[in-house]
Each structure stands twice: as C-alpha cells, then as structure tokens.
Short mmCIF file of C-alpha atoms and ligand atoms in Angstrom, two decimals:
data_model
loop_
_atom_site.label_atom_id
_atom_site.label_comp_id
_atom_site.label_asym_id
_atom_site.label_seq_id
_atom_site.Cartn_x
_atom_site.Cartn_y
_atom_site.Cartn_z
CA MET L 256 -3.40 -3.79 4.98
CA SER L 257 0.38 -3.13 3.45
CA LYS L 258 0.21 -1.83 0.58
CA ARG L 259 3.14 -2.16 -2.42
CA VAL L 260 4.77 0.67 -3.47
CA ASN L 261 5.47 1.47 -6.85
CA GLU L 262 9.30 0.75 -8.13
CA GLY L 263 10.87 4.35 -8.46
CA GLU L 264 8.54 6.34 -6.05
CA VAL L 265 11.12 8.13 -3.93
CA HIS L 266 9.15 9.42 -0.63
CA ALA L 267 9.89 12.76 0.44
CA HIS L 268 9.94 13.53 3.50
CA GLN L 269 9.19 16.84 5.89
CA MET L 270 12.16 16.76 7.90
CA THR L 271 10.41 18.22 11.14
CA ASN L 272 11.40 16.37 13.92
CA SER L 273 14.12 14.18 15.76
CA HIS L 274 12.62 10.91 15.45
CA ILE L 275 14.28 10.85 11.66
CA LEU L 276 17.68 11.38 9.90
CA VAL L 277 17.61 14.36 8.98
CA ASN L 278 20.93 14.63 7.08
CA GLU L 279 21.40 13.15 3.76
CA PHE L 280 24.63 10.99 3.50
CA GLY L 281 26.18 8.73 0.72
CA TYR L 282 25.56 5.05 1.88
CA LEU L 283 28.79 2.48 1.03
CA GLU L 284 28.63 -1.18 1.65
CA PRO L 285 32.14 -2.56 1.17
CA ALA L 286 31.95 -6.02 0.52
CA SER L 287 35.54 -6.89 1.83
CA LEU L 288 37.90 -5.51 4.65
CA GLU L 289 40.30 -4.44 1.93
CA GLU L 290 37.70 -2.53 0.33
CA ALA L 291 36.23 -0.81 3.34
CA ILE L 292 39.90 0.65 4.41
CA SER L 293 40.18 1.48 0.90
CA LEU L 294 36.98 3.72 1.15
CA LEU L 295 37.83 4.93 4.58
CA SER L 296 41.26 5.89 3.56
CA GLU L 297 39.49 7.66 0.46
CA TYR L 298 36.83 9.80 2.31
CA GLY L 299 39.30 10.37 5.81
CA ASP L 300 36.85 12.47 8.36
CA ARG L 301 33.91 12.89 5.77
CA ALA L 302 32.80 9.21 6.45
CA GLN L 303 31.75 7.01 9.64
CA VAL L 304 31.57 3.47 10.24
CA LEU L 305 28.46 1.64 10.98
CA ALA L 306 28.20 -1.64 12.48
CA GLY L 307 25.30 -2.28 14.61
CA GLY L 308 24.36 1.37 14.71
CA THR L 309 22.89 1.75 18.21
CA ASN L 310 25.62 4.43 18.76
CA LEU L 311 26.28 5.93 15.11
CA ILE L 312 22.54 6.18 14.33
CA VAL L 313 21.41 8.03 17.90
CA TRP L 314 24.49 10.60 17.56
CA MET L 315 23.20 11.24 13.74
CA LYS L 316 19.42 11.49 14.99
CA MET L 317 20.82 13.78 17.80
CA GLU L 318 22.54 15.60 15.02
CA GLN L 319 25.93 15.55 17.02
CA MET L 320 27.77 13.87 14.12
CA ALA L 321 26.70 14.44 10.41
CA PRO L 322 28.95 12.63 8.23
CA GLU L 323 28.98 12.92 4.47
CA TYR L 324 29.51 9.14 3.85
CA VAL L 325 28.18 6.37 6.16
CA VAL L 326 30.29 3.04 5.43
CA ASN L 327 28.42 0.01 6.46
CA ILE L 328 31.02 -2.60 7.53
CA GLY L 329 28.21 -4.80 9.22
CA LYS L 330 27.89 -7.53 6.47
CA LEU L 331 31.71 -7.79 6.32
CA PRO L 332 32.54 -11.71 6.04
CA GLY L 333 34.53 -13.23 8.74
CA LEU L 334 34.26 -10.49 11.53
CA ALA L 335 31.97 -12.38 13.63
CA GLY L 336 31.80 -15.36 15.71
CA VAL L 337 33.98 -16.55 18.98
CA SER L 338 36.26 -19.55 18.30
CA PRO L 339 38.96 -20.90 20.91
CA GLN L 340 42.18 -21.04 19.70
CA ASP L 341 45.26 -21.83 20.85
CA GLY L 342 46.48 -20.30 23.95
CA ARG L 343 43.59 -17.66 23.54
CA LEU L 344 39.67 -16.88 22.92
CA GLU L 345 39.01 -14.65 19.66
CA ILE L 346 36.02 -12.59 19.47
CA GLY L 347 35.12 -10.80 15.93
CA ALA L 348 34.70 -7.33 16.20
CA LEU L 349 31.36 -7.74 14.88
CA THR L 350 29.72 -10.19 16.93
CA LYS L 351 26.76 -8.74 18.89
CA ILE L 352 26.73 -8.54 22.79
CA ARG L 353 23.89 -10.96 23.09
CA ALA L 354 26.17 -13.47 21.21
CA VAL L 355 29.23 -13.15 23.22
CA ARG L 356 26.79 -13.14 26.31
CA ASN L 357 25.64 -16.63 24.73
CA ALA L 358 28.69 -18.13 24.03
CA PRO L 359 29.77 -21.32 26.02
CA ALA L 360 33.72 -20.13 25.93
CA VAL L 361 33.00 -17.01 27.09
CA ARG L 362 30.37 -18.38 29.91
CA ALA L 363 33.10 -21.08 30.73
CA GLY L 364 36.20 -19.05 30.87
CA TYR L 365 35.16 -15.26 30.96
CA THR L 366 32.33 -15.07 33.49
CA ALA L 367 32.97 -11.46 33.60
CA LEU L 368 32.50 -11.00 30.44
CA ALA L 369 29.41 -12.43 30.05
CA GLU L 370 27.99 -10.95 32.90
CA ALA L 371 28.98 -7.31 31.39
CA CYS L 372 27.00 -8.29 28.69
CA ALA L 373 24.11 -9.61 30.26
CA SER L 374 23.88 -6.48 31.99
CA PHE L 375 24.09 -4.20 28.85
CA GLY L 376 21.08 -1.99 27.91
CA SER L 377 18.09 -3.94 26.55
CA THR L 378 17.89 -7.69 24.93
CA GLN L 379 17.30 -5.59 21.44
CA ILE L 380 20.60 -3.48 22.05
CA GLN L 381 22.34 -6.62 22.80
CA MET L 382 21.00 -8.25 19.62
CA MET L 383 22.09 -5.08 17.57
CA GLY L 384 25.13 -3.70 19.10
CA THR L 385 28.71 -5.19 18.20
CA LEU L 386 31.84 -5.92 20.88
CA GLY L 387 33.50 -4.15 18.51
CA GLY L 388 31.42 -1.11 18.27
CA ASN L 389 31.39 -1.02 22.41
CA LEU L 390 35.07 -0.80 22.43
CA CYS L 391 35.40 1.65 19.19
CA ASN L 392 32.66 4.46 20.48
CA GLY L 393 35.65 4.89 23.60
CA SER L 394 32.93 5.73 26.45
CA PRO L 395 34.27 5.54 29.57
CA ALA L 396 30.66 4.00 30.65
CA SER L 397 31.31 1.20 28.06
CA ASP L 398 29.95 -2.32 29.96
CA THR L 399 32.25 -4.85 28.49
CA VAL L 400 35.55 -2.62 28.17
CA PRO L 401 36.00 -3.17 32.01
CA ALA L 402 35.78 -7.13 31.65
CA LEU L 403 38.22 -6.47 28.48
CA LEU L 404 40.38 -4.84 30.65
CA ALA L 405 40.33 -7.08 33.44
CA PHE L 406 41.16 -10.59 31.39
CA ASP L 407 43.85 -8.32 29.66
CA ALA L 408 42.69 -8.28 26.19
CA GLN L 409 44.47 -7.87 22.64
CA LEU L 410 42.89 -5.29 19.87
CA VAL L 411 43.90 -6.45 16.27
CA ILE L 412 43.13 -3.42 14.19
CA ALA L 413 43.68 -3.36 10.26
CA GLY L 414 44.44 -0.48 8.22
CA PRO L 415 45.87 0.49 5.04
CA ASP L 416 49.78 -0.48 6.19
CA GLY L 417 48.58 -3.65 7.25
CA GLU L 418 47.57 -5.06 11.03
CA ARG L 419 48.90 -4.22 14.54
CA THR L 420 47.62 -5.34 17.69
CA VAL L 421 47.30 -3.43 20.67
CA ALA L 422 46.24 -3.78 24.41
CA VAL L 423 42.91 -2.59 25.64
CA ASP L 424 44.56 -0.12 28.12
CA GLU L 425 46.68 1.65 24.94
CA PHE L 426 43.47 1.72 23.21
CA LEU L 427 41.55 3.47 25.28
CA ILE L 428 42.76 7.15 25.00
CA GLY L 429 39.96 9.57 26.28
CA PRO L 430 36.26 10.07 26.46
CA GLY L 431 35.17 9.40 23.21
CA LYS L 432 38.91 8.64 21.87
CA THR L 433 40.86 5.51 21.31
CA ALA L 434 44.12 4.70 19.40
CA LEU L 435 42.21 3.65 16.13
CA ARG L 436 43.85 6.00 13.61
CA ASN L 437 42.11 7.46 10.38
CA SER L 438 41.05 4.72 8.06
CA GLU L 439 41.73 1.42 10.59
CA LEU L 440 39.30 -0.97 11.70
CA LEU L 441 39.17 -2.64 14.60
CA THR L 442 38.70 -6.62 13.32
CA LEU L 443 39.29 -9.21 16.17
CA VAL L 444 39.31 -9.32 20.10
CA GLN L 445 42.05 -11.75 21.62
CA LEU L 446 41.53 -13.05 24.97
CA PRO L 447 44.41 -15.05 26.84
CA HIS L 448 43.28 -18.12 28.32
CA PRO L 449 42.86 -17.58 31.80
CA ARG L 450 45.50 -19.32 33.99
CA PRO L 451 44.48 -22.24 36.29
CA GLY L 452 42.30 -21.05 39.54
CA THR L 453 41.08 -17.72 37.75
CA GLY L 454 37.81 -16.29 38.75
CA SER L 455 36.10 -13.53 37.74
CA ALA L 456 32.72 -10.93 38.40
CA PHE L 457 31.59 -8.18 36.96
CA LEU L 458 29.37 -5.81 38.79
CA LYS L 459 27.21 -2.71 37.73
CA ILE L 460 25.44 -0.15 39.39
CA SER L 461 22.61 2.00 37.38
CA ARG L 462 19.31 3.92 37.65
CA VAL L 463 17.36 1.44 35.97
CA GLU L 464 18.50 -1.93 34.77
CA ALA L 465 18.39 -0.86 31.44
CA ASP L 466 20.51 2.23 31.52
CA LEU L 467 24.24 2.77 31.45
CA ALA L 468 26.55 2.44 34.61
CA LYS L 469 26.71 5.01 37.05
CA ALA L 470 29.89 2.95 37.76
CA SER L 471 30.84 -0.86 37.23
CA ALA L 472 33.88 -3.08 38.36
CA ALA L 473 35.30 -6.09 36.60
CA ALA L 474 37.45 -8.33 38.97
CA ALA L 475 39.54 -11.27 37.47
CA LEU L 476 41.83 -12.57 40.22
CA VAL L 477 44.00 -16.02 40.34
CA ARG L 478 43.46 -18.17 43.50
CA ASP L 479 46.34 -20.64 44.63
CA GLY L 480 44.54 -21.89 48.13
CA ASP L 481 44.31 -19.37 50.39
CA ARG L 482 46.07 -17.20 48.64
CA ILE L 483 45.83 -14.34 45.47
CA LEU L 484 48.40 -14.91 43.26
CA ASP L 485 47.79 -12.19 41.23
CA CYS L 486 44.15 -9.77 40.51
CA ARG L 487 43.11 -7.25 37.68
CA LEU L 488 40.43 -4.47 38.57
CA ALA L 489 38.95 -2.41 36.01
CA TYR L 490 36.34 0.04 36.41
CA GLY L 491 33.77 1.73 33.94
CA SER L 492 31.89 5.22 34.28
CA VAL L 493 34.59 6.65 37.09
CA GLY L 494 37.09 8.41 34.89
CA PRO L 495 37.69 9.65 31.56
CA THR L 496 38.25 6.24 30.31
CA VAL L 497 37.46 2.54 31.51
CA MET L 498 40.37 2.33 33.86
CA ARG L 499 42.46 -0.04 36.15
CA ALA L 500 43.08 0.86 39.67
CA GLN L 501 46.56 -0.54 39.69
CA LYS L 502 47.61 0.21 43.66
CA ALA L 503 44.73 -1.92 44.86
CA GLU L 504 45.35 -4.67 42.66
CA ALA L 505 49.31 -4.55 43.86
CA LEU L 506 47.87 -4.69 47.37
CA LEU L 507 45.88 -7.81 46.46
CA ALA L 508 48.94 -9.62 45.11
CA GLY L 509 50.25 -12.55 47.06
CA LYS L 510 48.10 -11.91 50.21
CA LEU L 511 45.92 -14.57 51.82
CA PHE L 512 42.04 -13.34 50.81
CA SER L 513 39.80 -12.06 53.57
CA ALA L 514 36.80 -9.91 53.44
CA GLU L 515 38.68 -7.17 55.08
CA LEU L 516 41.64 -7.30 52.51
CA ALA L 517 38.56 -6.97 49.60
CA LEU L 518 37.18 -3.84 51.66
CA GLU L 519 40.68 -2.52 52.09
CA ALA L 520 41.48 -2.94 48.27
CA GLY L 521 37.76 -1.40 47.79
CA LYS L 522 38.83 2.11 49.73
CA VAL L 523 42.31 2.04 47.68
CA ALA L 524 40.61 1.89 44.71
CA ALA L 525 37.91 4.48 45.82
CA GLU L 526 40.89 6.69 46.07
CA GLU L 527 42.55 6.13 42.64
CA ILE L 528 39.60 6.51 40.23
CA THR L 529 38.61 9.77 39.41
CA PRO L 530 34.78 10.11 38.89
CA ILE L 531 32.97 13.31 37.83
CA ASP L 532 29.47 14.47 38.49
CA ASP L 533 26.94 14.09 36.01
CA ALA L 534 23.52 12.99 35.07
CA ARG L 535 23.61 10.05 36.12
CA SER L 536 25.24 10.11 39.50
CA THR L 537 27.77 12.27 41.87
CA ALA L 538 31.44 11.79 42.15
CA TRP L 539 30.81 11.30 46.02
CA TYR L 540 28.25 8.59 45.16
CA ARG L 541 30.59 6.95 42.69
CA ARG L 542 33.52 6.79 45.07
CA GLU L 543 31.21 5.06 48.04
CA VAL L 544 29.61 2.80 45.47
CA VAL L 545 33.53 1.80 43.95
CA LYS L 546 34.27 0.45 47.68
CA ALA L 547 31.39 -1.76 47.52
CA ILE L 548 31.22 -3.12 44.42
CA THR L 549 35.10 -3.87 44.85
CA HIS L 550 34.68 -6.05 47.65
CA ASP L 551 31.73 -8.04 46.28
CA ALA L 552 33.20 -8.53 42.89
CA LEU L 553 36.19 -9.40 44.59
CA GLN L 554 34.23 -12.01 47.01
CA THR L 555 32.47 -13.34 43.92
CA ALA L 556 35.67 -14.13 41.84
CA TRP L 557 37.57 -15.75 44.88
CA GLN L 558 34.28 -18.02 45.26
CA ARG L 559 34.15 -18.93 41.26
CA ALA L 560 38.04 -19.23 41.59
CA GLY L 561 37.72 -22.28 44.08
CA GLU L 562 34.91 -23.59 41.96
CA GLN L 563 37.02 -24.09 38.67
CA GLY L 564 38.74 -27.01 39.44
CA SER L 565 35.80 -28.94 39.21
CA ARG L 566 33.77 -27.41 36.71
CA LYS L 567 33.86 -29.08 33.59
CA GLN L 568 35.24 -26.75 30.75
CA GLU L 569 32.32 -26.50 28.36
CA ALA L 570 34.06 -24.25 25.93
CA GLY L 571 32.81 -25.08 22.49
CA SER L 572 33.68 -23.45 19.51
CA GLU L 573 31.36 -21.32 17.45
CA LYS L 574 31.37 -21.06 14.12
CA ARG L 575 32.77 -17.70 12.66
CA ASP L 576 31.01 -16.27 9.61
CA SER L 577 31.84 -18.17 6.56
CA PRO L 578 33.33 -15.67 3.98
CA ASN L 579 31.02 -14.08 1.34
CA PRO L 580 33.15 -13.68 -1.79
CA GLN L 581 30.21 -11.83 -3.43
CA SER L 582 30.71 -8.31 -3.80
CA ARG L 583 27.48 -6.04 -3.84
CA ILE L 584 27.12 -2.75 -5.35
CA PRO L 585 25.43 -0.39 -3.03
CA ASN L 586 21.99 0.72 -4.80
CA SER L 587 19.09 2.95 -3.27
CA GLU L 588 16.68 0.00 -4.38
CA ILE L 589 16.01 -2.52 -1.81
CA GLU L 590 13.62 -5.65 -1.66
CA LEU L 591 12.14 -6.51 1.62
CA THR L 592 9.77 -9.22 2.30
CA VAL L 593 7.27 -7.69 4.78
CA ASN L 594 4.95 -9.75 6.59
CA GLY L 595 5.02 -12.21 3.86
CA GLU L 596 4.94 -9.73 1.06
CA GLN L 597 7.40 -8.92 -1.59
CA HIS L 598 8.33 -4.94 -1.92
CA ARG L 599 10.71 -3.25 -4.20
CA LEU L 600 11.31 0.28 -3.26
CA ARG L 601 13.77 2.95 -3.83
CA VAL L 602 15.19 4.41 -0.47
CA ARG L 603 17.55 7.32 0.71
CA PRO L 604 20.43 6.39 2.90
CA ASN L 605 18.84 8.41 5.31
CA GLU L 606 15.74 6.61 5.50
CA LEU L 607 14.87 4.32 8.56
CA LEU L 608 13.06 0.99 8.69
CA LEU L 609 10.83 2.37 10.75
CA ASN L 610 9.73 5.13 8.09
CA VAL L 611 9.61 2.88 5.49
CA LEU L 612 7.22 -0.03 7.21
CA ARG L 613 4.76 3.51 8.31
CA GLU L 614 5.07 5.78 6.05
CA ARG L 615 5.59 3.99 3.01
CA LEU L 616 4.06 0.39 3.46
CA GLU L 617 1.10 1.91 5.56
CA LEU L 618 1.99 -0.38 8.55
CA THR L 619 1.71 1.63 11.48
CA GLY L 620 1.56 -1.05 14.21
CA ALA L 621 5.37 -0.49 15.13
CA LYS L 622 5.35 2.96 16.96
CA TYR L 623 7.72 6.00 17.27
CA GLY L 624 8.32 6.03 20.93
CA CYS L 625 11.68 8.01 21.60
CA GLY L 626 13.47 7.67 18.46
CA ILE L 627 16.36 6.70 19.98
CA GLY L 628 16.71 2.99 21.11
CA GLU L 629 15.04 3.41 24.69
CA CYS L 630 11.59 2.20 24.83
CA GLY L 631 11.12 -0.54 22.35
CA ALA L 632 8.23 0.92 20.94
CA CYS L 633 9.41 0.29 17.29
CA THR L 634 10.21 -3.43 17.59
CA VAL L 635 9.76 -5.82 14.25
CA LEU L 636 11.62 -8.89 13.69
CA LEU L 637 13.97 -8.80 11.16
CA ASN L 638 15.21 -11.99 10.06
CA GLY L 639 13.60 -13.21 12.83
CA GLN L 640 15.95 -11.53 15.08
CA PRO L 641 14.17 -8.41 16.80
CA VAL L 642 15.47 -5.02 16.11
CA LEU L 643 14.60 -1.38 16.96
CA ALA L 644 13.56 0.04 13.47
CA CYS L 645 14.02 3.52 14.71
CA LEU L 646 17.85 2.58 14.30
CA VAL L 647 17.86 0.78 11.29
CA LEU L 648 18.65 2.02 7.83
CA ALA L 649 16.19 0.82 5.35
CA ILE L 650 19.10 0.50 2.68
CA ALA L 651 21.17 -1.53 4.75
CA VAL L 652 18.49 -4.40 5.30
CA ASP L 653 18.15 -4.82 1.27
CA GLY L 654 16.78 -8.57 0.99
CA SER L 655 15.87 -9.04 4.24
CA GLU L 656 12.59 -10.51 5.64
CA VAL L 657 10.71 -8.43 8.20
CA LEU L 658 7.92 -9.35 10.77
CA THR L 659 5.84 -6.71 12.32
CA VAL L 660 2.92 -6.73 14.53
CA GLU L 661 0.39 -6.84 11.79
CA GLY L 662 2.05 -10.29 10.52
CA LEU L 663 1.06 -12.08 13.52
CA GLN L 664 -2.61 -12.49 12.63
CA GLY L 665 -3.27 -15.78 10.73
CA PRO L 666 -4.47 -15.99 7.17
CA ASN L 667 -8.01 -15.40 7.83
CA GLY L 668 -7.55 -12.41 9.86
CA GLU L 669 -7.63 -14.95 13.55
CA LEU L 670 -5.36 -13.32 16.33
CA ASP L 671 -2.10 -14.75 17.26
CA PRO L 672 -2.61 -16.76 20.72
CA LEU L 673 -0.60 -13.84 22.24
CA GLN L 674 -2.62 -11.00 21.07
CA GLU L 675 -5.65 -13.19 22.58
CA SER L 676 -3.75 -13.79 25.53
CA PHE L 677 -2.91 -9.74 25.91
CA ILE L 678 -6.68 -9.05 25.76
CA GLU L 679 -7.82 -11.84 27.87
CA GLN L 680 -5.62 -10.61 30.28
CA ASN L 681 -6.12 -6.69 30.09
CA ALA L 682 -2.57 -6.43 29.07
CA PHE L 683 -2.87 -2.97 27.56
CA GLN L 684 -4.51 0.45 27.93
CA CYS L 685 -3.33 2.91 25.46
CA GLY L 686 -1.90 -0.22 23.38
CA TYR L 687 1.31 2.22 22.43
CA CYS L 688 3.87 -0.33 23.63
CA THR L 689 1.75 -3.55 22.71
CA PRO L 690 3.15 -3.57 19.16
CA GLY L 691 6.87 -3.95 20.45
CA MET L 692 5.91 -6.36 23.74
CA LEU L 693 4.37 -8.76 21.35
CA MET L 694 7.13 -8.93 19.06
CA MET L 695 9.76 -9.13 21.83
CA THR L 696 7.32 -11.85 23.59
CA LYS L 697 7.21 -13.80 19.95
CA ASN L 698 10.61 -13.83 19.79
CA LEU L 699 11.32 -15.09 23.60
CA LEU L 700 8.94 -17.95 23.15
CA GLN L 701 10.85 -18.62 19.77
CA GLU L 702 14.08 -18.87 21.78
CA ASN L 703 12.27 -20.44 25.01
CA PRO L 704 9.06 -21.58 24.74
CA SER L 705 8.39 -21.88 28.64
CA PRO L 706 10.13 -18.90 30.41
CA THR L 707 9.96 -17.88 34.05
CA GLU L 708 8.43 -14.74 35.18
CA ASP L 709 11.86 -13.31 35.86
CA GLU L 710 13.11 -14.54 32.32
CA ILE L 711 9.93 -12.78 30.36
CA ARG L 712 10.84 -9.40 32.71
CA GLU L 713 14.77 -9.82 31.69
CA HIS L 714 13.66 -10.13 27.85
CA LEU L 715 11.07 -7.11 28.15
CA LYS L 716 13.47 -4.85 30.01
CA GLY L 717 14.04 -2.64 26.96
CA ASN L 718 10.21 -2.29 26.35
CA ARG L 719 8.54 0.69 28.19
CA CYS L 720 4.82 0.86 29.27
CA ARG L 721 3.75 3.95 30.72
CA CYS L 722 0.08 2.82 31.79
CA THR L 723 -1.05 -0.78 31.90
CA GLY L 724 2.24 -1.83 34.00
CA TYR L 725 4.24 -5.00 33.80
CA THR L 726 2.01 -7.14 35.88
CA ALA L 727 -0.76 -8.11 33.36
CA ILE L 728 1.72 -8.12 30.62
CA THR L 729 3.90 -10.69 32.36
CA ARG L 730 0.94 -12.61 33.62
CA ALA L 731 -0.27 -12.58 29.84
CA VAL L 732 2.78 -14.03 28.44
CA THR L 733 2.43 -16.77 31.27
CA SER L 734 -1.17 -17.49 30.45
CA CYS L 735 -0.26 -18.05 26.83
CA THR L 736 2.09 -20.32 27.78
CA ALA L 737 0.64 -22.50 30.55
CA THR L 738 -2.78 -22.85 28.30
CA GLY L 739 -0.34 -24.53 25.57
CA ARG L 740 -1.36 -21.84 23.13
CA SER L 741 2.11 -20.32 22.14
C1 FAD Q 919 19.20 2.49 24.16
C2 FAD Q 919 20.82 2.19 24.49
C3 FAD Q 919 20.93 1.82 25.63
C4 FAD Q 919 22.57 1.23 25.68
N1 FAD Q 919 22.96 0.41 26.74
C5 FAD Q 919 24.50 0.38 26.78
C6 FAD Q 919 24.89 -0.59 27.66
O1 FAD Q 919 24.13 -0.63 28.77
N2 FAD Q 919 26.46 -0.20 28.20
C7 FAD Q 919 27.17 -0.27 27.01
O2 FAD Q 919 28.16 -0.27 27.28
N3 FAD Q 919 26.34 0.56 26.08
C8 FAD Q 919 25.42 0.55 25.81
N4 FAD Q 919 24.83 1.31 24.68
C9 FAD Q 919 25.54 1.94 23.46
C10 FAD Q 919 25.78 1.04 22.62
O3 FAD Q 919 24.63 -0.01 22.40
C11 FAD Q 919 27.01 -0.14 22.38
O4 FAD Q 919 28.17 1.06 22.87
C12 FAD Q 919 27.43 -0.79 21.06
O5 FAD Q 919 28.06 -1.81 21.59
C13 FAD Q 919 27.73 -0.26 20.10
O6 FAD Q 919 27.77 -0.88 19.20
P1 FAD Q 919 27.43 -0.55 17.85
O7 FAD Q 919 27.56 -1.94 16.93
O8 FAD Q 919 26.01 -0.67 17.59
O9 FAD Q 919 28.21 0.20 17.63
P2 FAD Q 919 28.07 1.73 15.76
O10 FAD Q 919 26.57 2.49 16.64
O11 FAD Q 919 27.96 0.76 14.71
O12 FAD Q 919 29.38 2.31 16.03
C14 FAD Q 919 29.81 3.19 17.46
C15 FAD Q 919 31.38 3.71 16.93
O13 FAD Q 919 32.29 2.69 16.69
C16 FAD Q 919 32.89 2.91 15.92
N5 FAD Q 919 33.28 1.54 14.92
C17 FAD Q 919 31.84 0.38 15.33
N6 FAD Q 919 32.44 -0.81 14.69
C18 FAD Q 919 33.95 -0.48 14.60
C19 FAD Q 919 35.04 -1.19 14.05
N7 FAD Q 919 34.91 -2.57 14.14
N8 FAD Q 919 36.03 -0.44 13.51
C20 FAD Q 919 36.44 0.83 13.64
N9 FAD Q 919 35.54 1.42 14.27
C21 FAD Q 919 34.55 1.03 14.56
C22 FAD Q 919 31.88 3.58 14.38
O14 FAD Q 919 32.39 4.28 13.50
C23 FAD Q 919 30.99 4.11 15.75
O15 FAD Q 919 31.84 5.52 15.96
C24 FAD Q 919 23.26 1.61 24.88
C25 FAD Q 919 22.81 2.41 23.62
C26 FAD Q 919 21.51 2.71 23.49
C27 FAD Q 919 21.01 3.36 22.13
S1 FES Q 920 11.02 4.71 19.13
FE1 FES Q 920 12.71 2.83 18.73
S2 FES Q 920 13.44 2.32 20.67
FE2 FES Q 920 11.78 4.11 20.99
S1 FES Q 921 -0.25 0.35 27.73
FE1 FES Q 921 0.12 2.38 27.40
S2 FES Q 921 2.07 2.27 27.00
FE2 FES Q 921 1.68 0.32 27.64
#
C-alpha cells in the first residue's frame, strides 16, 4: 500500500550503484524560450539542456556528463507539434518521436521520416524522446537524421543574437558535434513540401529491433514517368556523421530507373561512406549492407513515387501546443498523484521518479532492471502515457498523475482483467518484467482495444522478459481482449 510522506522529509540516498544519478546538480525550469536562452548564457558550459532526457539522463547515469545545472526545456510552450505551412511542414523541436511518426502530414508526404520514427528504439523511448534531441545529440546513428537529410530539412535555431536557419547538412559537424553555438536552442525543423512525383523510404539494419542501427538508409526521389528527375540518399551509422552519398545521387539523376541502376547506386554509395568497426558491426559488413539497403530503399521509393498521383493527401494540421504564459519557479517540493492518492514531497534534483516510487512511497511494483532505458521493467503511466521511470527526474513531473501496477487493482483489491489473464495464461515466471509488461499493455489497449499479435509485439518491443518468453505474454493479451474483459 502506498504511504504518504510528510512534507519536508528529504530522503538521503546511499549513492552505491549506477541505477541512480550520483551527481548533484541545480535544476532550472524556464517558462519561456527567452528565459531558457538567458539561463544558458548565464551558466555556459556548466549547464546542459534536458528535453525528453533519453540521452542526457543516460549519459549522466553513466557519469559521462556531470553538469552543474540542468535546464529543462521540456515544458516550454509552442515548441511541440506538426503543422503544415505555406510551402513546408513545420515540426517543433520538442515533438516526441511517436507524435512525428503518427502525424498524418508526415505519413502522407514524408514516408521515410515516419518509417525512421517507427524503427526507433522502443515504444517508451519513442514516447519520451524528441525530434530536436535526436538532432542535437549529434549521433551518427540517429534514425531521424538520414530522413531529414534526404528531405533537405532546414533547422531554426534561437540564441542570444536572435534566430538563424541552418540546413541539416551544415548542422552535423562530427560525432556528438553540431553547429549549435553556446546558449542556442533548436526550436523548429522545416521540411520543404515534396515536389510532385516524390517517393521515399527508410531502411534500418540492427542487431535486434529495438536497437541503434548497424547501418540505415533514407532515399527520397522525384519520379517523372520512367525517369528519376532527382534523388537524395542519406545514411546513418556509416561515418562520423549521418551523411549523404552525392556521387550515387549524381549517378541516378536524370536516368531511366531500373533495378540494375539501383544496384549500381548502392555500389557507388558503399565506396563513398566511411564506416568503422565498433560494438555493433564491422566496416566491411556496413559496406555490404549499404549496397543492399540502397537498392531496396530506391526500389520502394520508386514504387511509392508511382503511387503518389492516385493517393489522396491526408495531410492534416495537428495543433501546436498552446502557449502557457504562466511562469513557474522551480522548487524542490513537488506534488504527485500516484494511483489516485496525492503526495507532497521534497525531492533533490537528481532523484528519479523510480527512486521516489520505490523507496519513498514504497511502491515497489515498478522495477529497476537496466537503469538506462533498455528493459522496460520500470514502465509507469505518467499523465496516461508510458514512461521509463528510471530516466525521469522526479522534480520535472511536479503536478503529474502517475499510475503504477499497484494502481491497476480495483477498490476492493480485485485484479485488473489483464492481471487475471496473465495469471490464467502463465504469462510470468520470475515476474520481474510483469509490471512493465502490464503497464505497456494497459496503454496499448487504451490506444487500440483489439490489437493484432504483431501490434502487441511491436508495442512491447522495449520490454524484455528473460524467462517466460513472449508467446505466453502475447497470448495473455489476446485472450484478455478476445473475452471482452479489457
Ligand atoms: C534505450 C534507448 C534506445 C534508443 N534507441 C534509439 C534509436 O533506435 N534511434 C535513435 O536515433 N536514437 C535512439 N536513442 C537515443 C535517444 O532516444 C534519441 O536521440 C532521442 O531523440 C533524444 O531526444 P531527447 O529529447 O530524449 O534528448 P535529451 O536526452 O533530452 O537531449 C539530448 C541532447 O540534445 C540536447 N538538446 C535536446 N533538445 C535540444 C534543443 N531543442 N536545443 C538544443 N539542444 C537540445 C541536450 O542538451 C542533450 O545534449 C535511444 C536511447 C535509449 C536510452
Ligand atoms: S530499468 Fe528502466 S528501462 Fe530498464
Ligand atoms: S517473467 Fe521473468 S523476466 Fe519476464
């Protein structure tokens, strides 16, 4: 049962393992873009920007980074959402990967970008990570960047001297390095409207589905009858930055399309890239794979370009966040409603939501598995959306509602139908992964009451089970929906 913790009580951690944030830091939550830029100007290198936290919190946990201040831009108004404008599509930097993936305007006109977002990590990471964060971490393995490069995206950057716009090619400087200057923030990604006859595709090869790419490719081409008018090809995980293959593009431009030409372009691209051997793959393998994925991405993009004329554009306008003018002074006292019960607690900036739930509220259902976003054992619902509690700063979720596995049961202790189904179908053995599985399934059934087996597996791809196996878990979900109990 949950326990109310008295106001003023501050928990002192034993900093003994990598599942906690060891270093203390100051937490700042600006209420406007101007305030965020001014804080970054004031603190310079001593501050780090926090958006979705799926990179930053992991780096801090691994002690690869120890900022003195964390500036949370995640709640800044007006920086999330997808909106078609005259001649271009605008995507706010704080738009979550999942929201980009599901936006009708992206799915209709920028298929490669929607596919890149769908291939991204786990469902939870897609729901937490932002498009801006994926660009700003400067990783050569970023999934969205090849697609953004193929669509010739422009990036709007705000800083102390005002706004500037940079093409995504110029933004990428080296591994982990971007053209962002001190105190600047990425605010907007602009995609030019695709020319008539455009088709695109994104392909990714990885060790397991929810992993970074060994190699990825995005192709966007313009088709005129049997001819390729123009084409852009971009690759991830095959060089110091996400990169284009301009010789291969030149080979394709103006030519009659054929499978042989697509294969030839793959060979040229494989010579242009500069891959290395690392933990995920070898340079040799990456070159071989690039030949194949270039061919396949071109074939798919070509077919899609052919279908384009007949496809109805379903591009809608999704609302951007309405500005919230209220400034908020960050405080270490937070209020959380957990499983319907209100709690007021004083937290340190480096306390994670998972620490608070397990150690202070004694809700030990959510589990520590990996501590770095990879296993899903710590999944809880935050304001109805799944998050990995091991990567969420408690101080950043002041005023939120949290649902943990303990909150699934009814008022008289009766189990949720999903829990009953897990028991009936023997869908757990040690039970360590089960709370995370249940919370993700709860979210899935809210979004989609009758998921197919493939949809269940896709949604749960970031939840690792090391003993039962996924067959029984999937069966428990289908059995629950089939009997109409969910
Ligand atoms: C388990 C796991 C799986 C993952 N799988 C994938 C994957 O399959 N593909 C992939 O590409 N990535 C993957 N990632 C990486 C990560 O999720 C993405 O890069 C994500 O998009 C980062 O966004 P964020 O909002 O969480 O960034 P944050 O962690 O908040 O920030 C990342 C960096 O960008 C800076 N930053 C963020 N936003 C801005 C801004 N608007 N202006 C200026 N600077 C900014 C921050 O200072 C920080 O340095 C994975 C991560 C984890 C933990
Ligand atoms: S403990 Fe949070 S994802 Fe593994
Ligand atoms: S039941 Fe043991 S990890 Fe899934």
